[in-house]
Coordinates of N, CA, C and O in Angstrom, one line a residue:
M1 N -8.8 3.8 18.1 CA -8.8 2.4 18.3 C -7.5 2.0 19.1 O -6.5 2.5 18.7
T2 N -7.6 1.3 20.1 CA -6.6 0.9 20.9 C -6.2 -0.7 20.7 O -7.2 -1.4 20.6
Y3 N -5.0 -1.0 20.6 CA -4.6 -2.4 20.3 C -3.9 -3.0 21.6 O -3.1 -2.2 22.2
A4 N -4.1 -4.2 21.8 CA -3.3 -4.9 22.9 C -1.9 -5.3 22.6 O -1.1 -5.4 23.4
S5 N -1.7 -5.3 21.2 CA -0.3 -5.7 20.8 C -0.1 -5.1 19.4 O -1.0 -4.7 18.7
A6 N 1.2 -5.1 19.2 CA 1.6 -4.7 17.7 C 1.1 -5.7 16.7 O 0.7 -5.2 15.6
E7 N 1.0 -6.9 17.0 CA 0.4 -7.9 16.1 C -1.0 -7.6 15.8 O -1.5 -7.7 14.7
Q8 N -1.8 -7.2 16.8 CA -3.2 -6.9 16.6 C -3.4 -5.6 15.6 O -4.2 -5.6 14.8
M9 N -2.5 -4.7 15.9 CA -2.5 -3.5 15.0 C -2.1 -3.9 13.6 O -2.8 -3.4 12.7
F10 N -1.1 -4.7 13.4 CA -0.7 -5.2 12.1 C -1.9 -5.8 11.3 O -2.2 -5.5 10.3
L11 N -2.5 -6.8 12.1 CA -3.6 -7.4 11.4 C -4.9 -6.6 11.1 O -5.4 -6.7 10.0
H12 N -5.0 -5.6 11.9 CA -6.1 -4.5 11.7 C -5.7 -3.8 10.4 O -6.6 -3.6 9.5
E13 N -4.6 -3.3 10.3 CA -4.1 -2.6 9.1 C -4.2 -3.4 7.8 O -4.5 -2.9 6.8
A14 N -3.7 -4.7 8.1 CA -3.7 -5.6 6.9 C -5.2 -5.7 6.4 O -5.4 -5.7 5.1
R15 N -6.1 -5.9 7.3 CA -7.5 -5.9 6.8 C -8.0 -4.7 6.0 O -8.7 -4.9 5.0
V16 N -7.5 -3.6 6.4 CA -7.9 -2.3 5.8 C -7.4 -2.3 4.4 O -7.9 -2.0 3.4
V17 N -6.0 -2.5 4.3 CA -5.3 -2.4 3.1 C -5.7 -3.5 2.1 O -5.7 -3.2 0.9
A18 N -6.1 -4.6 2.6 CA -6.6 -5.6 1.7 C -7.7 -5.3 0.9 O -8.1 -5.9 -0.1
R19 N -8.6 -4.3 1.3 CA -9.8 -3.8 0.6 C -9.4 -3.1 -0.7 O -10.2 -2.9 -1.5
L20 N -8.2 -2.5 -0.6 CA -7.8 -1.6 -1.7 C -7.6 -2.4 -3.0 O -6.9 -3.3 -3.1
R21 N -8.2 -1.8 -4.2 CA -7.9 -2.4 -5.4 C -7.7 -1.2 -6.3 O -8.5 -0.4 -6.7
H22 N -6.5 -1.3 -6.8 CA -5.9 0.0 -7.5 C -4.7 -0.4 -8.3 O -3.9 -1.1 -7.7
P23 N -4.6 -0.1 -9.6 CA -3.5 -0.5 -10.4 C -2.0 0.1 -9.8 O -1.0 -0.6 -10.1
H24 N -2.1 1.0 -8.9 CA -0.8 1.6 -8.4 C -0.6 1.3 -6.9 O 0.2 2.0 -6.3
I25 N -1.4 0.4 -6.5 CA -1.3 -0.2 -5.1 C -1.1 -1.6 -5.1 O -1.9 -2.3 -5.5
A26 N 0.0 -2.1 -4.5 CA 0.3 -3.5 -4.5 C -0.8 -4.3 -3.7 O -1.3 -3.8 -2.7
H27 N -1.4 -5.3 -4.4 CA -2.4 -6.0 -3.9 C -2.0 -6.9 -2.7 O -1.0 -7.6 -2.7
V28 N -2.8 -6.9 -1.6 CA -2.6 -7.9 -0.5 C -3.5 -9.1 -0.7 O -4.7 -8.9 -0.8
Y29 N -2.8 -10.3 -0.8 CA -3.5 -11.4 -1.1 C -4.1 -12.1 0.1 O -5.2 -12.7 0.1
D30 N -3.3 -12.1 1.2 CA -3.6 -12.7 2.4 C -2.8 -12.2 3.5 O -1.7 -11.7 3.4
F31 N -3.3 -12.4 4.8 CA -2.5 -12.1 6.0 C -2.9 -13.0 7.1 O -4.0 -13.5 7.1
W32 N -2.0 -13.3 8.0 CA -2.2 -14.2 9.0 C -1.2 -14.0 10.0 O -0.2 -13.3 10.0
S33 N -1.3 -14.8 11.1 CA -0.2 -14.8 12.2 C 0.1 -16.2 12.5 O -0.9 -17.1 12.6
D34 N 1.3 -16.5 12.8 CA 1.8 -17.8 13.2 C 2.7 -17.6 14.4 O 3.0 -16.6 14.9
D35 N 3.5 -18.7 14.7 CA 4.3 -18.7 15.8 C 5.6 -17.7 15.5 O 6.2 -17.2 16.6
D36 N 5.9 -17.3 14.3 CA 6.8 -16.4 14.0 C 6.4 -15.0 14.0 O 7.2 -14.1 13.8
G37 N 5.1 -14.8 14.1 CA 4.5 -13.4 14.1 C 3.6 -13.3 12.9 O 3.3 -14.2 12.3
P38 N 3.2 -12.0 12.6 CA 2.3 -11.7 11.6 C 2.9 -11.9 10.2 O 4.1 -11.5 10.0
I39 N 2.2 -12.3 9.2 CA 2.7 -12.5 7.8 C 1.7 -11.7 6.8 O 0.5 -11.8 7.1
L40 N 2.2 -11.1 5.9 CA 1.4 -10.4 4.9 C 1.9 -11.0 3.5 O 3.1 -10.9 3.2
A41 N 1.0 -11.6 2.7 CA 1.3 -12.0 1.4 C 0.8 -11.0 0.4 O -0.4 -10.8 0.3
M42 N 1.8 -10.4 -0.3 CA 1.4 -9.3 -1.2 C 1.9 -9.5 -2.6 O 2.8 -10.5 -2.9
E43 N 1.3 -8.9 -3.5 CA 1.7 -8.9 -4.9 C 3.2 -8.7 -5.1 O 3.6 -7.7 -4.5
Y44 N 3.8 -9.4 -5.9 CA 5.3 -9.1 -6.2 C 5.2 -8.1 -7.4 O 4.6 -8.3 -8.4
V45 N 6.0 -7.0 -7.2 CA 6.0 -6.0 -8.2 C 7.5 -6.0 -8.6 O 8.4 -5.6 -8.0
H46 N 7.8 -6.5 -9.9 CA 9.1 -6.4 -10.4 C 9.6 -5.1 -10.9 O 8.9 -4.4 -11.4
G47 N 10.9 -4.9 -10.5 CA 11.4 -3.5 -10.9 C 12.4 -3.0 -9.8 O 12.6 -3.7 -8.8
V48 N 12.8 -1.8 -9.9 CA 13.6 -1.1 -9.0 C 12.8 0.0 -8.4 O 11.8 0.5 -9.0
T49 N 13.3 0.5 -7.2 CA 12.6 1.6 -6.6 C 13.0 2.9 -7.4 O 14.1 3.0 -8.1
L50 N 12.2 3.8 -7.2 CA 12.4 5.2 -7.9 C 13.8 5.7 -7.4 O 14.5 6.2 -8.2
A51 N 14.0 5.6 -6.1 CA 15.3 6.1 -5.5 C 16.5 5.4 -6.3 O 17.5 6.2 -6.7
A52 N 16.4 4.1 -6.5 CA 17.5 3.4 -7.1 C 17.7 3.9 -8.5 O 18.7 4.0 -9.0
L53 N 16.5 3.9 -9.2 CA 16.6 4.4 -10.6 C 17.2 5.9 -10.7 O 18.1 6.1 -11.6
L54 N 16.9 6.7 -9.9 CA 17.3 8.1 -9.9 C 18.9 8.1 -9.6 O 19.6 8.9 -10.0
D55 N 19.3 7.2 -8.7 CA 20.7 7.2 -8.4 C 21.6 6.6 -9.6 O 22.8 7.0 -9.6
E56 N 20.9 6.0 -10.6 CA 21.6 5.5 -11.7 C 21.8 6.5 -12.8 O 22.6 6.2 -13.8
V57 N 21.1 7.6 -12.8 CA 21.2 8.6 -13.8 C 21.9 9.7 -13.5 O 21.9 10.2 -12.2
D58 N 22.4 10.5 -14.5 CA 23.1 11.8 -14.2 C 22.2 13.0 -14.3 O 22.7 14.0 -13.7
E59 N 21.1 12.9 -14.8 CA 20.2 14.0 -14.8 C 18.8 13.7 -14.5 O 18.4 12.4 -14.5
P60 N 18.0 14.6 -14.2 CA 16.6 14.2 -13.8 C 15.8 13.7 -14.9 O 16.2 14.0 -16.1
P61 N 14.8 12.9 -14.6 CA 13.9 12.5 -15.8 C 13.4 13.5 -16.5 O 13.1 14.7 -15.9
P62 N 12.8 13.3 -17.8 CA 12.0 14.4 -18.5 C 10.8 14.7 -17.5 O 10.2 13.8 -16.9
I63 N 10.4 15.9 -17.6 CA 9.2 16.4 -16.8 C 8.0 15.6 -17.1 O 7.2 15.3 -16.2
A64 N 7.8 15.1 -18.4 CA 6.5 14.3 -18.6 C 6.6 13.0 -17.9 O 5.6 12.6 -17.4
H65 N 7.7 12.3 -17.7 CA 7.9 11.1 -17.0 C 7.7 11.4 -15.4 O 6.9 10.7 -14.8
A66 N 8.2 12.6 -15.0 CA 8.1 12.9 -13.5 C 6.6 13.1 -13.3 O 6.1 12.7 -12.1
L67 N 5.9 13.9 -14.1 CA 4.6 14.2 -13.9 C 3.6 12.9 -13.8 O 2.7 12.9 -13.2
H68 N 4.1 12.0 -14.8 CA 3.3 10.7 -14.8 C 3.4 10.1 -13.5 O 2.3 9.5 -12.9
V69 N 4.7 10.0 -13.0 CA 4.8 9.2 -11.6 C 4.0 9.9 -10.5 O 3.3 9.3 -9.8
V70 N 4.2 11.3 -10.5 CA 3.5 12.1 -9.4 C 1.9 11.9 -9.6 O 1.2 11.7 -8.5
G71 N 1.4 11.9 -10.9 CA 0.0 11.6 -11.0 C -0.5 10.3 -10.6 O -1.6 10.2 -9.9
A72 N 0.4 9.2 -10.9 CA 0.1 8.0 -10.4 C 0.0 7.8 -8.9 O -0.9 7.1 -8.4
V73 N 0.9 8.3 -8.3 CA 0.9 8.4 -6.8 C -0.2 9.1 -6.2 O -1.0 8.6 -5.4
A74 N -0.5 10.2 -6.8 CA -1.7 11.1 -6.3 C -3.0 10.3 -6.5 O -3.8 10.3 -5.7
D75 N -3.1 9.6 -7.6 CA -4.4 8.8 -7.9 C -4.5 7.7 -6.9 O -5.5 7.4 -6.3
A76 N -3.3 7.1 -6.7 CA -3.4 5.9 -5.6 C -3.7 6.3 -4.3 O -4.5 5.8 -3.6
L77 N -3.1 7.6 -3.9 CA -3.4 8.1 -2.6 C -4.9 8.6 -2.4 O -5.6 8.4 -1.5
A78 N -5.4 9.2 -3.5 CA -6.9 9.6 -3.5 C -7.8 8.3 -3.4 O -8.8 8.3 -2.6
H79 N -7.4 7.2 -4.0 CA -8.1 6.0 -4.0 C -8.1 5.5 -2.5 O -9.2 5.2 -2.0
A80 N -7.0 5.5 -1.9 CA -6.9 4.9 -0.4 C -7.8 5.9 0.4 O -8.5 5.4 1.3
H81 N -7.5 7.2 0.3 CA -8.2 8.3 1.2 C -9.7 8.1 1.0 O -10.5 8.3 2.0
D82 N -10.3 7.9 -0.1 CA -11.7 7.7 -0.5 C -12.3 6.4 -0.2 O -13.5 6.2 -0.4
A83 N -11.5 5.4 0.2 CA -12.0 4.0 0.3 C -13.0 3.9 1.5 O -12.8 4.4 2.6
C84 N -14.0 3.0 1.2 CA -15.1 2.8 2.1 C -15.3 1.2 2.4 O -14.8 0.5 1.4
D85 N -16.0 0.9 3.5 CA -16.2 -0.5 3.6 C -17.4 -0.9 2.8 O -18.1 0.0 2.1
E86 N -18.0 -2.0 2.9 CA -19.1 -2.5 2.2 C -20.4 -1.8 2.4 O -21.3 -1.7 1.7
D87 N -20.5 -1.2 3.6 CA -21.7 -0.4 4.1 C -21.5 1.1 3.7 O -22.4 1.9 3.9
G88 N -20.3 1.4 3.1 CA -20.2 2.9 2.6 C -19.5 3.7 3.7 O -19.4 5.0 3.6
T89 N -19.0 3.1 4.9 CA -18.4 3.7 5.8 C -16.9 4.1 5.5 O -16.2 3.1 5.1
P90 N -16.5 5.4 5.5 CA -15.1 5.6 5.1 C -14.1 4.8 6.0 O -14.4 4.6 7.2
L91 N -13.0 4.2 5.4 CA -12.0 3.4 6.2 C -11.1 4.3 7.0 O -10.4 3.8 7.8
G92 N -11.0 5.6 6.6 CA -10.2 6.5 7.4 C -8.8 6.4 7.1 O -8.0 6.6 8.0
I93 N -8.4 5.8 5.9 CA -6.9 5.7 5.6 C -6.3 7.0 5.5 O -6.8 7.9 4.7
V94 N -5.1 7.1 6.1 CA -4.4 8.3 5.8 C -2.9 8.0 5.3 O -2.6 6.7 5.2
H95 N -2.2 8.9 4.8 CA -1.0 8.7 4.0 C 0.1 7.7 4.8 O 0.6 6.8 4.2
R96 N 0.1 7.7 6.1 CA 1.1 6.9 6.7 C 0.7 5.4 6.6 O 1.4 4.5 6.9
D97 N -0.5 5.1 6.2 CA -1.0 3.7 6.2 C -0.3 3.1 4.9 O -0.3 2.0 4.7

């Protein structure tokens, strides 16, 4: 698909991501464009990033915690990769999305 502008590409990507419903993917509530450019209204997820958390500790997390995080990420990625539209057509989401 070719886009005339970065804004059109943003809005297309927002439409695709807004279809995803998964506990480990932040929900997109709405998206639009105004005079300031494209806007994406997403779920607020309270907390710190994994990188920030790891910077605060002296040793790696227990293997069980690390495996839980990796499993949750893999489950969310599988959900995105398998996502289809209402007609059952794959959305074609890849990791970069």
